[in-house]
Structure formats: structure tokens, C-alpha cells
Amino acid sequence: MQAQCLCGAVHVTAPTYLQVHVCHCTMCQRWNGGPGFSLEGGTEVEVSGPVTRYASSEWAERAFCSRCGTHLFYRLVENNAHYLSAGLFQDEDGLELTQQIYIDEKPAYYALANEVCTLTGAQFMARHEGGEA
């Protein structure tokens, strides 16, 4: 799959992965102004252009276009797994919401109607630590 940021300066190439995950953690809320919608990109993600990376925790970093500010991905430092902003791939057919994580941090002012797998922050971290994330 191929995508670019809002201004076109950053290009992203990633394996085809059509399952969209929604993260309701407080960091994603602050970063996105709401939940974070992402696609798992794995370790085979290629990014070119002016990118700024920010270590948002000891275990993850977030990246955005240095020119236009488009959110690109967050990356788990331990295993180099990339979670790409789903909005980058708006022209892809077949995207499907399959999971909501950090559901215990979701604010009360919205609710998604999709019936999908939901995990609390602790459940998600337990899967990540077990190599399942």
C-alpha cells in the first residue's frame, strides 16, 4: 500500500493490511483530538521525506510530517512494529474496523457502533508483552 501526507512531502509504503484498529488511550486522544485509527504496518514500512519522530513513552514513538504535521504512525520501539494512520490510506478499498483498544480510557462523549473486539489497556499490553500485539 502507498500513501502520502497532506502536503505530499512524505511518502509511505507498507504491506497490505486492511484491518483498522482504534486506540482510545489518552495519548492518542491528545495527539489526534480523538481516537487514533490505525493500520498495522509491521516492520516492513518504508517512509521517505521530512519526518519528525517524538518519543512519546519509553516503549513507543510517534511520527509526523515536518512540513504539514500529518500524523504518520506510532512505532513500538521493542519490536519495530509500525501502526500507520488509517487516514493516510483513504483511497484503499476494503478497510474494515476490527478492534478497539484502551476501551477503558474512552471518554463518554462518543461511542462507535461497530461490533468488534475490544481490549482494555491492560489486556492490550498483556498481548503485546506476549508477542501477540
mmCIF file of C-alpha atoms in Angstrom:
data_model
loop_
_atom_site.group_PDB
_atom_site.id
_atom_site.type_symbol
_atom_site.label_atom_id
_atom_site.label_comp_id
_atom_site.label_asym_id
_atom_site.label_seq_id
_atom_site.Cartn_x
_atom_site.Cartn_y
_atom_site.Cartn_z
ATOM 1 C CA MET A 1 0.000 0.000 0.000
ATOM 2 C CA GLN A 2 1.185 3.508 -0.773
ATOM 3 C CA ALA A 3 0.235 6.794 0.857
ATOM 4 C CA GLN A 4 1.412 10.313 1.378
ATOM 5 C CA CYS A 5 0.942 13.124 3.862
ATOM 6 C CA LEU A 6 -1.321 16.117 3.306
ATOM 7 C CA CYS A 7 1.360 18.207 1.555
ATOM 8 C CA GLY A 8 2.842 15.249 -0.363
ATOM 9 C CA ALA A 9 6.360 15.622 1.063
ATOM 10 C CA VAL A 10 6.293 12.295 2.948
ATOM 11 C CA HIS A 11 5.644 9.003 1.183
ATOM 12 C CA VAL A 12 4.789 5.771 2.979
ATOM 13 C CA THR A 13 4.932 2.227 1.615
ATOM 14 C CA ALA A 14 3.581 -0.613 3.729
ATOM 15 C CA PRO A 15 2.383 -4.199 3.357
ATOM 16 C CA THR A 16 -1.303 -4.529 2.561
ATOM 17 C CA TYR A 17 -3.186 -4.786 5.819
ATOM 18 C CA LEU A 18 -6.851 -3.822 5.716
ATOM 19 C CA GLN A 19 -7.825 -4.235 9.375
ATOM 20 C CA VAL A 20 -8.295 -0.893 11.123
ATOM 21 C CA HIS A 21 -7.725 -0.636 14.862
ATOM 22 C CA VAL A 22 -8.986 2.210 17.027
ATOM 23 C CA CYS A 23 -6.996 3.303 20.056
ATOM 24 C CA HIS A 24 -8.791 5.251 22.780
ATOM 25 C CA CYS A 25 -5.745 5.814 25.021
ATOM 26 C CA THR A 26 -5.304 9.283 26.448
ATOM 27 C CA MET A 27 -2.134 9.843 24.404
ATOM 28 C CA CYS A 28 -3.925 9.094 21.125
ATOM 29 C CA GLN A 29 -6.769 11.364 22.196
ATOM 30 C CA ARG A 30 -4.359 14.204 22.854
ATOM 31 C CA TRP A 31 -2.378 13.558 19.653
ATOM 32 C CA ASN A 32 -5.366 13.145 17.328
ATOM 33 C CA GLY A 33 -8.033 15.220 19.048
ATOM 34 C CA GLY A 34 -9.983 11.965 19.376
ATOM 35 C CA PRO A 35 -9.350 8.254 18.989
ATOM 36 C CA GLY A 36 -6.492 7.050 16.810
ATOM 37 C CA PHE A 37 -7.461 4.964 13.778
ATOM 38 C CA SER A 38 -4.543 2.872 12.535
ATOM 39 C CA LEU A 39 -3.440 0.014 10.310
ATOM 40 C CA GLU A 40 -0.786 -2.443 11.400
ATOM 41 C CA GLY A 41 2.229 -1.925 9.163
ATOM 42 C CA GLY A 42 4.633 -4.358 10.771
ATOM 43 C CA THR A 43 8.361 -3.878 10.418
ATOM 44 C CA GLU A 44 8.454 -3.571 6.623
ATOM 45 C CA VAL A 45 7.316 0.058 6.460
ATOM 46 C CA GLU A 46 9.259 2.481 4.263
ATOM 47 C CA VAL A 47 8.975 6.204 4.942
ATOM 48 C CA SER A 48 10.696 8.919 2.942
ATOM 49 C CA GLY A 49 10.614 12.679 3.294
ATOM 50 C CA PRO A 50 10.830 15.164 6.169
ATOM 51 C CA VAL A 51 9.689 13.215 9.235
ATOM 52 C CA THR A 52 9.853 14.255 12.876
ATOM 53 C CA ARG A 53 9.839 11.472 15.459
ATOM 54 C CA TYR A 54 8.792 12.011 19.054
ATOM 55 C CA ALA A 55 9.455 9.510 21.873
ATOM 56 C CA SER A 56 6.004 9.648 23.476
ATOM 57 C CA SER A 57 6.856 6.947 26.015
ATOM 58 C CA GLU A 58 9.676 4.559 26.903
ATOM 59 C CA TRP A 59 8.156 1.945 24.601
ATOM 60 C CA ALA A 60 6.799 3.933 21.629
ATOM 61 C CA GLU A 61 7.420 6.873 19.340
ATOM 62 C CA ARG A 62 5.079 8.897 17.153
ATOM 63 C CA ALA A 63 5.970 10.433 13.808
ATOM 64 C CA PHE A 64 4.560 13.262 11.742
ATOM 65 C CA CYS A 65 5.420 15.205 8.596
ATOM 66 C CA SER A 66 7.814 18.009 9.500
ATOM 67 C CA ARG A 67 6.165 20.327 6.956
ATOM 68 C CA CYS A 68 2.389 19.876 7.242
ATOM 69 C CA GLY A 69 2.089 17.995 10.554
ATOM 70 C CA THR A 70 0.187 14.986 9.170
ATOM 71 C CA HIS A 71 0.247 12.153 11.695
ATOM 72 C CA LEU A 72 2.068 9.215 10.097
ATOM 73 C CA PHE A 73 2.474 6.419 12.635
ATOM 74 C CA TYR A 74 3.348 5.269 16.076
ATOM 75 C CA ARG A 75 6.039 2.652 16.421
ATOM 76 C CA LEU A 76 6.694 0.164 19.200
ATOM 77 C CA VAL A 77 10.395 0.515 19.932
ATOM 78 C CA GLU A 78 10.929 -3.047 21.206
ATOM 79 C CA ASN A 79 9.885 -4.861 18.038
ATOM 80 C CA ASN A 80 9.842 -2.028 15.436
ATOM 81 C CA ALA A 81 6.120 -2.609 14.749
ATOM 82 C CA HIS A 82 4.514 0.350 12.981
ATOM 83 C CA TYR A 83 0.874 1.363 13.343
ATOM 84 C CA LEU A 84 0.076 3.702 10.472
ATOM 85 C CA SER A 85 -2.555 6.414 10.489
ATOM 86 C CA ALA A 86 -5.535 4.909 8.667
ATOM 87 C CA GLY A 87 -6.370 8.297 7.145
ATOM 88 C CA LEU A 88 -3.206 8.077 5.033
ATOM 89 C CA PHE A 89 -4.778 5.170 3.148
ATOM 90 C CA GLN A 90 -8.177 6.723 2.386
ATOM 91 C CA ASP A 91 -8.055 5.510 -1.230
ATOM 92 C CA GLU A 92 -7.679 1.836 -0.224
ATOM 93 C CA ASP A 93 -10.675 -0.417 -0.809
ATOM 94 C CA GLY A 94 -11.692 -2.994 1.776
ATOM 95 C CA LEU A 95 -10.624 -1.295 5.003
ATOM 96 C CA GLU A 96 -12.534 -2.747 7.948
ATOM 97 C CA LEU A 97 -12.682 -1.752 11.597
ATOM 98 C CA THR A 98 -11.797 -4.887 13.586
ATOM 99 C CA GLN A 99 -10.569 -3.850 17.032
ATOM 100 C CA GLN A 100 -10.796 -1.144 19.680
ATOM 101 C CA ILE A 101 -8.025 -0.900 22.268
ATOM 102 C CA TYR A 102 -7.722 1.019 25.528
ATOM 103 C CA ILE A 103 -11.512 0.958 25.651
ATOM 104 C CA ASP A 104 -11.263 1.702 29.377
ATOM 105 C CA GLU A 105 -9.816 5.161 28.563
ATOM 106 C CA LYS A 106 -12.519 6.099 26.021
ATOM 107 C CA PRO A 107 -14.337 9.284 27.041
ATOM 108 C CA ALA A 108 -18.104 9.099 27.489
ATOM 109 C CA TYR A 109 -18.919 11.707 24.816
ATOM 110 C CA TYR A 110 -18.681 9.310 21.853
ATOM 111 C CA ALA A 111 -19.352 5.668 21.019
ATOM 112 C CA LEU A 112 -18.562 3.662 17.898
ATOM 113 C CA ALA A 113 -21.388 1.454 16.674
ATOM 114 C CA ASN A 114 -19.190 -1.267 15.150
ATOM 115 C CA GLU A 115 -19.325 -4.591 16.980
ATOM 116 C CA VAL A 116 -15.650 -5.522 17.141
ATOM 117 C CA CYS A 117 -13.117 -6.973 19.557
ATOM 118 C CA THR A 118 -12.471 -4.563 22.441
ATOM 119 C CA LEU A 119 -9.498 -4.645 24.773
ATOM 120 C CA THR A 120 -8.669 -2.617 27.862
ATOM 121 C CA GLY A 121 -5.210 -1.109 28.137
ATOM 122 C CA ALA A 122 -4.100 -3.950 30.430
ATOM 123 C CA GLN A 123 -5.401 -6.599 28.020
ATOM 124 C CA PHE A 124 -3.643 -4.932 25.076
ATOM 125 C CA MET A 125 -0.357 -4.671 26.968
ATOM 126 C CA ALA A 126 -0.590 -8.310 28.068
ATOM 127 C CA ARG A 127 -0.939 -9.326 24.425
ATOM 128 C CA HIS A 128 1.946 -7.064 23.405
ATOM 129 C CA GLU A 129 4.206 -8.464 26.108
ATOM 130 C CA GLY A 130 3.247 -11.961 24.959
ATOM 131 C CA GLY A 131 4.178 -11.129 21.359
ATOM 132 C CA GLU A 132 0.577 -11.034 20.110
ATOM 133 C CA ALA A 133 0.143 -7.278 19.507
#
